[in-house]
């Protein structure tokens, strides 16, 4: 396996930046409203990090364009998605949007995902409180209970968990040959404020839009899955 490809997603742009820089061992990522790719080294091998902006607060059109960029930057496909979340901000609406982003990327994405929780902003708040409540409880289950807390975490610990996910998937990366886009749930101000947006149904795009996007992504279609030995933890 010549390189390890990681995609950083989340609901905090500062959180994804800090995690990316933490993995690289130096400050490379800063605030940006675009997808960014940085190549670093870990144990003598290439490690590609693709950082996305906060997709959970963007419009459907913006998310679609950014996902296309993310696919191109992480080609031929990421090995692991690191989902950086501020637990107290994770609502039903954000869960629905993040599920949609992952499903649009690939139906394999949840099996390649690691949740990384930022410390609650208020010292009096407990992560365990949020972990036991929906929607976080449900999303942790969907990601096969793979999660870490950022507080006091060391780089080796994070890379060990990443390596475990790579091994569990036999060293294979996510295949993007089935890439499709599902629109984000339409939201109005009242729905967003009362927290019921997660109950809205996601509408299907017109067939013509799906075909149009699929054609634009042909150049990043994965022709085969990398079956090299997993990246060492």
PDB file of C-alpha atoms in Angstrom:
ATOM      1  CA  UNK A   1       0.000   0.000   0.000  1.00  0.00           C
ATOM      2  CA  UNK A   2       1.784   3.096  -1.272  1.00  0.00           C
ATOM      3  CA  UNK A   3      -0.277   5.709   0.562  1.00  0.00           C
ATOM      4  CA  UNK A   4      -3.022   6.101   3.143  1.00  0.00           C
ATOM      5  CA  UNK A   5      -5.881   8.413   2.133  1.00  0.00           C
ATOM      6  CA  UNK A   6      -7.999  10.043   4.846  1.00  0.00           C
ATOM      7  CA  UNK A   7     -10.979  12.386   4.439  1.00  0.00           C
ATOM      8  CA  UNK A   8     -11.863  14.779   7.275  1.00  0.00           C
ATOM      9  CA  UNK A   9     -15.547  15.651   7.626  1.00  0.00           C
ATOM     10  CA  UNK A  10     -17.423  17.282  10.475  1.00  0.00           C
ATOM     11  CA  UNK A  11     -19.533  20.039  11.957  1.00  0.00           C
ATOM     12  CA  UNK A  12     -16.632  22.235  13.086  1.00  0.00           C
ATOM     13  CA  UNK A  13     -14.179  23.780  10.607  1.00  0.00           C
ATOM     14  CA  UNK A  14     -11.753  24.575  13.430  1.00  0.00           C
ATOM     15  CA  UNK A  15     -12.020  20.990  14.655  1.00  0.00           C
ATOM     16  CA  UNK A  16     -11.237  19.430  11.282  1.00  0.00           C
ATOM     17  CA  UNK A  17      -8.311  21.841  10.846  1.00  0.00           C
ATOM     18  CA  UNK A  18      -6.865  20.991  14.250  1.00  0.00           C
ATOM     19  CA  UNK A  19      -7.221  17.236  13.689  1.00  0.00           C
ATOM     20  CA  UNK A  20      -5.600  17.497  10.266  1.00  0.00           C
ATOM     21  CA  UNK A  21      -2.675  19.476  11.661  1.00  0.00           C
ATOM     22  CA  UNK A  22      -2.451  17.054  14.590  1.00  0.00           C
ATOM     23  CA  UNK A  23      -2.018  14.158  12.163  1.00  0.00           C
ATOM     24  CA  UNK A  24       0.533  16.044  10.075  1.00  0.00           C
ATOM     25  CA  UNK A  25       2.507  17.177  13.111  1.00  0.00           C
ATOM     26  CA  UNK A  26       2.545  20.769  11.874  1.00  0.00           C
ATOM     27  CA  UNK A  27       0.199  23.583  10.880  1.00  0.00           C
ATOM     28  CA  UNK A  28      -0.830  23.171   7.252  1.00  0.00           C
ATOM     29  CA  UNK A  29      -4.616  23.509   7.319  1.00  0.00           C
ATOM     30  CA  UNK A  30      -6.271  26.837   8.041  1.00  0.00           C
ATOM     31  CA  UNK A  31      -9.785  28.149   7.568  1.00  0.00           C
ATOM     32  CA  UNK A  32     -11.020  27.624   4.026  1.00  0.00           C
ATOM     33  CA  UNK A  33     -14.375  27.255   2.319  1.00  0.00           C
ATOM     34  CA  UNK A  34     -12.865  24.770  -0.149  1.00  0.00           C
ATOM     35  CA  UNK A  35     -11.681  21.181   0.016  1.00  0.00           C
ATOM     36  CA  UNK A  36      -7.928  20.997   0.597  1.00  0.00           C
ATOM     37  CA  UNK A  37      -5.398  18.203   0.116  1.00  0.00           C
ATOM     38  CA  UNK A  38      -2.118  17.906   1.990  1.00  0.00           C
ATOM     39  CA  UNK A  39       0.355  15.026   1.672  1.00  0.00           C
ATOM     40  CA  UNK A  40       2.445  14.140   4.698  1.00  0.00           C
ATOM     41  CA  UNK A  41       4.449  11.218   6.012  1.00  0.00           C
ATOM     42  CA  UNK A  42       3.706   8.605   8.645  1.00  0.00           C
ATOM     43  CA  UNK A  43       6.215   5.888   9.412  1.00  0.00           C
ATOM     44  CA  UNK A  44       7.979   6.511   6.148  1.00  0.00           C
ATOM     45  CA  UNK A  45       4.906   6.249   3.918  1.00  0.00           C
ATOM     46  CA  UNK A  46       2.723   8.827   2.227  1.00  0.00           C
ATOM     47  CA  UNK A  47      -0.407   9.953   4.060  1.00  0.00           C
ATOM     48  CA  UNK A  48      -2.906  12.019   2.082  1.00  0.00           C
ATOM     49  CA  UNK A  49      -5.339  14.170   4.045  1.00  0.00           C
ATOM     50  CA  UNK A  50      -8.353  15.777   2.387  1.00  0.00           C
ATOM     51  CA  UNK A  51     -10.085  18.349   4.593  1.00  0.00           C
ATOM     52  CA  UNK A  52     -13.575  19.541   3.801  1.00  0.00           C
ATOM     53  CA  UNK A  53     -15.258  22.708   5.077  1.00  0.00           C
ATOM     54  CA  UNK A  54     -18.285  22.407   7.337  1.00  0.00           C
ATOM     55  CA  UNK A  55     -20.624  20.650   4.892  1.00  0.00           C
ATOM     56  CA  UNK A  56     -23.420  20.410   7.440  1.00  0.00           C
ATOM     57  CA  UNK A  57     -24.213  24.129   7.233  1.00  0.00           C
ATOM     58  CA  UNK A  58     -24.036  24.556   3.454  1.00  0.00           C
ATOM     59  CA  UNK A  59     -26.644  24.559   0.719  1.00  0.00           C
ATOM     60  CA  UNK A  60     -27.364  21.491  -1.420  1.00  0.00           C
ATOM     61  CA  UNK A  61     -25.637  23.008  -4.451  1.00  0.00           C
ATOM     62  CA  UNK A  62     -22.510  23.868  -2.441  1.00  0.00           C
ATOM     63  CA  UNK A  63     -22.340  20.381  -0.930  1.00  0.00           C
ATOM     64  CA  UNK A  64     -22.632  18.775  -4.378  1.00  0.00           C
ATOM     65  CA  UNK A  65     -19.770  20.853  -5.779  1.00  0.00           C
ATOM     66  CA  UNK A  66     -17.563  20.232  -2.745  1.00  0.00           C
ATOM     67  CA  UNK A  67     -18.220  16.497  -2.847  1.00  0.00           C
ATOM     68  CA  UNK A  68     -17.064  16.417  -6.460  1.00  0.00           C
ATOM     69  CA  UNK A  69     -13.847  18.165  -5.394  1.00  0.00           C
ATOM     70  CA  UNK A  70     -13.430  15.774  -2.482  1.00  0.00           C
ATOM     71  CA  UNK A  71     -13.763  12.739  -4.755  1.00  0.00           C
ATOM     72  CA  UNK A  72     -11.141  14.097  -7.131  1.00  0.00           C
ATOM     73  CA  UNK A  73      -8.702  14.984  -4.353  1.00  0.00           C
ATOM     74  CA  UNK A  74      -9.034  11.590  -2.644  1.00  0.00           C
ATOM     75  CA  UNK A  75      -8.923   9.497  -5.843  1.00  0.00           C
ATOM     76  CA  UNK A  76      -8.908   6.566  -6.316  1.00  0.00           C
ATOM     77  CA  UNK A  77     -10.801   6.537  -3.011  1.00  0.00           C
ATOM     78  CA  UNK A  78     -10.298   7.159   0.713  1.00  0.00           C
ATOM     79  CA  UNK A  79      -9.387   4.398   3.143  1.00  0.00           C
ATOM     80  CA  UNK A  80     -10.959   6.096   6.173  1.00  0.00           C
ATOM     81  CA  UNK A  81     -13.372   8.954   6.857  1.00  0.00           C
ATOM     82  CA  UNK A  82     -12.572  10.758  10.105  1.00  0.00           C
ATOM     83  CA  UNK A  83     -15.786  12.433  11.283  1.00  0.00           C
ATOM     84  CA  UNK A  84     -14.858  15.301  13.609  1.00  0.00           C
ATOM     85  CA  UNK A  85     -17.875  16.319  15.679  1.00  0.00           C
ATOM     86  CA  UNK A  86     -18.694  18.821  18.398  1.00  0.00           C
ATOM     87  CA  UNK A  87     -21.120  16.634  20.392  1.00  0.00           C
ATOM     88  CA  UNK A  88     -23.405  19.355  21.769  1.00  0.00           C
ATOM     89  CA  UNK A  89     -23.942  20.733  18.245  1.00  0.00           C
ATOM     90  CA  UNK A  90     -24.899  17.391  16.693  1.00  0.00           C
ATOM     91  CA  UNK A  91     -28.648  17.572  16.047  1.00  0.00           C
ATOM     92  CA  UNK A  92     -31.071  15.342  14.163  1.00  0.00           C
ATOM     93  CA  UNK A  93     -30.714  17.726  11.245  1.00  0.00           C
ATOM     94  CA  UNK A  94     -26.923  17.378  11.222  1.00  0.00           C
ATOM     95  CA  UNK A  95     -27.209  13.605  11.531  1.00  0.00           C
ATOM     96  CA  UNK A  96     -29.480  13.484   8.483  1.00  0.00           C
ATOM     97  CA  UNK A  97     -27.110  15.681   6.482  1.00  0.00           C
ATOM     98  CA  UNK A  98     -23.994  13.730   7.452  1.00  0.00           C
ATOM     99  CA  UNK A  99     -25.706  10.434   6.643  1.00  0.00           C
ATOM    100  CA  UNK A 100     -26.609  11.849   3.251  1.00  0.00           C
ATOM    101  CA  UNK A 101     -23.046  13.020   2.579  1.00  0.00           C
ATOM    102  CA  UNK A 102     -21.599   9.601   3.436  1.00  0.00           C
ATOM    103  CA  UNK A 103     -24.253   7.691   1.487  1.00  0.00           C
ATOM    104  CA  UNK A 104     -23.719   9.945  -1.509  1.00  0.00           C
ATOM    105  CA  UNK A 105     -19.994   9.277  -1.404  1.00  0.00           C
ATOM    106  CA  UNK A 106     -20.430   5.505  -1.264  1.00  0.00           C
ATOM    107  CA  UNK A 107     -22.625   2.873   0.335  1.00  0.00           C
ATOM    108  CA  UNK A 108     -19.375   1.530   1.837  1.00  0.00           C
ATOM    109  CA  UNK A 109     -18.602   4.756   3.703  1.00  0.00           C
ATOM    110  CA  UNK A 110     -19.990   3.869   7.149  1.00  0.00           C
ATOM    111  CA  UNK A 111     -17.759   0.794   7.279  1.00  0.00           C
ATOM    112  CA  UNK A 112     -14.756   3.065   6.709  1.00  0.00           C
ATOM    113  CA  UNK A 113     -15.672   5.747   9.251  1.00  0.00           C
ATOM    114  CA  UNK A 114     -14.180   6.757  12.597  1.00  0.00           C
ATOM    115  CA  UNK A 115     -15.939   9.263  14.853  1.00  0.00           C
ATOM    116  CA  UNK A 116     -13.685  11.717  16.658  1.00  0.00           C
ATOM    117  CA  UNK A 117     -15.413  13.817  19.314  1.00  0.00           C
ATOM    118  CA  UNK A 118     -14.141  17.229  20.336  1.00  0.00           C
ATOM    119  CA  UNK A 119     -14.348  18.132  24.042  1.00  0.00           C
ATOM    120  CA  UNK A 120     -17.633  19.833  25.038  1.00  0.00           C
ATOM    121  CA  UNK A 121     -17.151  23.595  25.213  1.00  0.00           C
ATOM    122  CA  UNK A 122     -18.444  23.857  28.779  1.00  0.00           C
ATOM    123  CA  UNK A 123     -16.413  22.059  31.412  1.00  0.00           C
ATOM    124  CA  UNK A 124     -19.622  21.099  33.220  1.00  0.00           C
ATOM    125  CA  UNK A 125     -20.890  19.166  30.186  1.00  0.00           C
ATOM    126  CA  UNK A 126     -20.118  15.476  29.931  1.00  0.00           C
ATOM    127  CA  UNK A 127     -19.508  13.648  26.672  1.00  0.00           C
ATOM    128  CA  UNK A 128     -21.197  10.590  28.183  1.00  0.00           C
ATOM    129  CA  UNK A 129     -24.428  12.532  28.456  1.00  0.00           C
ATOM    130  CA  UNK A 130     -24.448  13.258  24.718  1.00  0.00           C
ATOM    131  CA  UNK A 131     -23.269   9.736  23.846  1.00  0.00           C
ATOM    132  CA  UNK A 132     -26.302   8.169  25.513  1.00  0.00           C
ATOM    133  CA  UNK A 133     -28.802  10.434  23.788  1.00  0.00           C
ATOM    134  CA  UNK A 134     -30.158  10.530  20.260  1.00  0.00           C
ATOM    135  CA  UNK A 135     -29.068  11.501  17.672  1.00  0.00           C
ATOM    136  CA  UNK A 136     -25.447  10.805  18.692  1.00  0.00           C
ATOM    137  CA  UNK A 137     -26.269   7.376  20.108  1.00  0.00           C
ATOM    138  CA  UNK A 138     -27.859   6.296  16.827  1.00  0.00           C
ATOM    139  CA  UNK A 139     -25.018   7.616  14.702  1.00  0.00           C
ATOM    140  CA  UNK A 140     -22.354   5.910  16.820  1.00  0.00           C
ATOM    141  CA  UNK A 141     -24.192   2.633  16.281  1.00  0.00           C
ATOM    142  CA  UNK A 142     -24.377   3.259  12.541  1.00  0.00           C
ATOM    143  CA  UNK A 143     -20.592   3.748  12.500  1.00  0.00           C
ATOM    144  CA  UNK A 144     -20.119   0.378  14.280  1.00  0.00           C
ATOM    145  CA  UNK A 145     -19.220   1.986  17.618  1.00  0.00           C
ATOM    146  CA  UNK A 146     -15.894   3.229  16.284  1.00  0.00           C
ATOM    147  CA  UNK A 147     -15.170   6.460  18.100  1.00  0.00           C
ATOM    148  CA  UNK A 148     -12.477   8.323  20.002  1.00  0.00           C
ATOM    149  CA  UNK A 149     -12.457  11.398  22.211  1.00  0.00           C
ATOM    150  CA  UNK A 150      -9.927  14.049  21.240  1.00  0.00           C
ATOM    151  CA  UNK A 151      -9.111  15.084  24.796  1.00  0.00           C
ATOM    152  CA  UNK A 152      -5.593  13.953  25.764  1.00  0.00           C
ATOM    153  CA  UNK A 153      -5.401  11.828  22.611  1.00  0.00           C
ATOM    154  CA  UNK A 154      -1.993  11.090  21.085  1.00  0.00           C
ATOM    155  CA  UNK A 155      -1.212  10.731  17.397  1.00  0.00           C
ATOM    156  CA  UNK A 156      -0.279   7.067  17.826  1.00  0.00           C
ATOM    157  CA  UNK A 157      -3.672   6.304  19.373  1.00  0.00           C
ATOM    158  CA  UNK A 158      -5.532   7.894  16.476  1.00  0.00           C
ATOM    159  CA  UNK A 159      -3.364   6.226  13.835  1.00  0.00           C
ATOM    160  CA  UNK A 160      -3.754   2.872  15.580  1.00  0.00           C
ATOM    161  CA  UNK A 161      -7.530   3.128  15.274  1.00  0.00           C
ATOM    162  CA  UNK A 162      -7.211   4.212  11.648  1.00  0.00           C
ATOM    163  CA  UNK A 163      -4.995   1.205  11.005  1.00  0.00           C
ATOM    164  CA  UNK A 164      -7.573  -1.094  12.620  1.00  0.00           C
ATOM    165  CA  UNK A 165     -10.265   0.160  10.248  1.00  0.00           C
ATOM    166  CA  UNK A 166      -7.945  -0.357   7.273  1.00  0.00           C
ATOM    167  CA  UNK A 167      -7.278  -3.941   8.374  1.00  0.00           C
ATOM    168  CA  UNK A 168     -10.967  -4.630   8.998  1.00  0.00           C
ATOM    169  CA  UNK A 169     -11.580  -3.641   5.379  1.00  0.00           C
ATOM    170  CA  UNK A 170      -8.694  -5.817   4.125  1.00  0.00           C
ATOM    171  CA  UNK A 171      -6.730  -2.767   3.024  1.00  0.00           C
ATOM    172  CA  UNK A 172      -9.407  -1.793   0.503  1.00  0.00           C
ATOM    173  CA  UNK A 173     -10.332   1.820  -0.055  1.00  0.00           C
ATOM    174  CA  UNK A 174     -13.840   3.145  -0.626  1.00  0.00           C
ATOM    175  CA  UNK A 175     -14.891   2.669  -4.208  1.00  0.00           C
ATOM    176  CA  UNK A 176     -16.403   5.755  -5.781  1.00  0.00           C
ATOM    177  CA  UNK A 177     -17.642   4.054  -8.940  1.00  0.00           C
ATOM    178  CA  UNK A 178     -21.176   4.095  -7.554  1.00  0.00           C
ATOM    179  CA  UNK A 179     -21.015   7.767  -6.600  1.00  0.00           C
ATOM    180  CA  UNK A 180     -24.368   9.490  -6.632  1.00  0.00           C
ATOM    181  CA  UNK A 181     -25.827  12.577  -5.042  1.00  0.00           C
ATOM    182  CA  UNK A 182     -28.931  12.736  -2.919  1.00  0.00           C
ATOM    183  CA  UNK A 183     -30.210  16.209  -2.134  1.00  0.00           C
ATOM    184  CA  UNK A 184     -29.982  17.493   1.406  1.00  0.00           C
ATOM    185  CA  UNK A 185     -33.221  17.721   3.375  1.00  0.00           C
ATOM    186  CA  UNK A 186     -34.931  21.046   2.611  1.00  0.00           C
ATOM    187  CA  UNK A 187     -34.972  23.201   5.721  1.00  0.00           C
ATOM    188  CA  UNK A 188     -36.964  26.253   6.729  1.00  0.00           C
ATOM    189  CA  UNK A 189     -36.190  28.401   9.737  1.00  0.00           C
ATOM    190  CA  UNK A 190     -39.001  27.003  11.869  1.00  0.00           C
ATOM    191  CA  UNK A 191     -38.035  23.388  11.142  1.00  0.00           C
ATOM    192  CA  UNK A 192     -34.408  24.071  11.966  1.00  0.00           C
ATOM    193  CA  UNK A 193     -35.205  25.834  15.217  1.00  0.00           C
ATOM    194  CA  UNK A 194     -37.518  23.182  16.635  1.00  0.00           C
ATOM    195  CA  UNK A 195     -35.170  20.286  15.810  1.00  0.00           C
ATOM    196  CA  UNK A 196     -37.694  18.324  13.742  1.00  0.00           C
ATOM    197  CA  UNK A 197     -35.868  18.671  10.424  1.00  0.00           C
ATOM    198  CA  UNK A 198     -34.397  15.204  10.768  1.00  0.00           C
ATOM    199  CA  UNK A 199     -37.904  13.796  10.317  1.00  0.00           C
ATOM    200  CA  UNK A 200     -38.347  15.327   6.891  1.00  0.00           C
ATOM    201  CA  UNK A 201     -38.054  12.999   3.940  1.00  0.00           C
ATOM    202  CA  UNK A 202     -35.170  13.436   1.497  1.00  0.00           C
ATOM    203  CA  UNK A 203     -36.539  13.968  -1.986  1.00  0.00           C
ATOM    204  CA  UNK A 204     -35.068  12.194  -4.980  1.00  0.00           C
ATOM    205  CA  UNK A 205     -33.345  14.243  -7.632  1.00  0.00           C
ATOM    206  CA  UNK A 206     -34.609  14.160 -11.173  1.00  0.00           C
ATOM    207  CA  UNK A 207     -33.008  11.428 -13.220  1.00  0.00           C
ATOM    208  CA  UNK A 208     -31.466  13.937 -15.561  1.00  0.00           C
ATOM    209  CA  UNK A 209     -29.541  15.599 -12.723  1.00  0.00           C
ATOM    210  CA  UNK A 210     -28.162  12.268 -11.550  1.00  0.00           C
ATOM    211  CA  UNK A 211     -27.010  11.391 -15.065  1.00  0.00           C
ATOM    212  CA  UNK A 212     -25.434  14.831 -15.486  1.00  0.00           C
ATOM    213  CA  UNK A 213     -23.437  14.548 -12.281  1.00  0.00           C
ATOM    214  CA  UNK A 214     -22.413  10.944 -12.976  1.00  0.00           C
ATOM    215  CA  UNK A 215     -20.989  11.977 -16.337  1.00  0.00           C
ATOM    216  CA  UNK A 216     -18.983  14.763 -14.723  1.00  0.00           C
ATOM    217  CA  UNK A 217     -17.396  12.250 -12.357  1.00  0.00           C
ATOM    218  CA  UNK A 218     -16.382   9.643 -14.934  1.00  0.00           C
ATOM    219  CA  UNK A 219     -12.753  10.646 -14.732  1.00  0.00           C
ATOM    220  CA  UNK A 220     -12.615   9.670 -11.049  1.00  0.00           C
ATOM    221  CA  UNK A 221     -14.332   6.300 -11.395  1.00  0.00           C
ATOM    222  CA  UNK A 222     -12.304   3.625  -9.655  1.00  0.00           C
ATOM    223  CA  UNK A 223     -11.446   0.762 -12.007  1.00  0.00           C
ATOM    224  CA  UNK A 224     -10.289  -1.599  -9.318  1.00  0.00           C
ATOM    225  CA  UNK A 225     -10.049  -1.838  -5.543  1.00  0.00           C
ATOM    226  CA  UNK A 226      -6.650  -1.671  -3.925  1.00  0.00           C
ATOM    227  CA  UNK A 227      -6.047  -4.977  -2.157  1.00  0.00           C
ATOM    228  CA  UNK A 228      -2.568  -4.221  -0.837  1.00  0.00           C
ATOM    229  CA  UNK A 229      -1.749  -4.980   2.833  1.00  0.00           C
ATOM    230  CA  UNK A 230      -3.266  -2.420   5.219  1.00  0.00           C
ATOM    231  CA  UNK A 231      -1.370   0.657   6.287  1.00  0.00           C
ATOM    232  CA  UNK A 232       0.515  -0.090   9.505  1.00  0.00           C
ATOM    233  CA  UNK A 233      -0.997   1.471  12.642  1.00  0.00           C
TER     234      UNK A 233
END
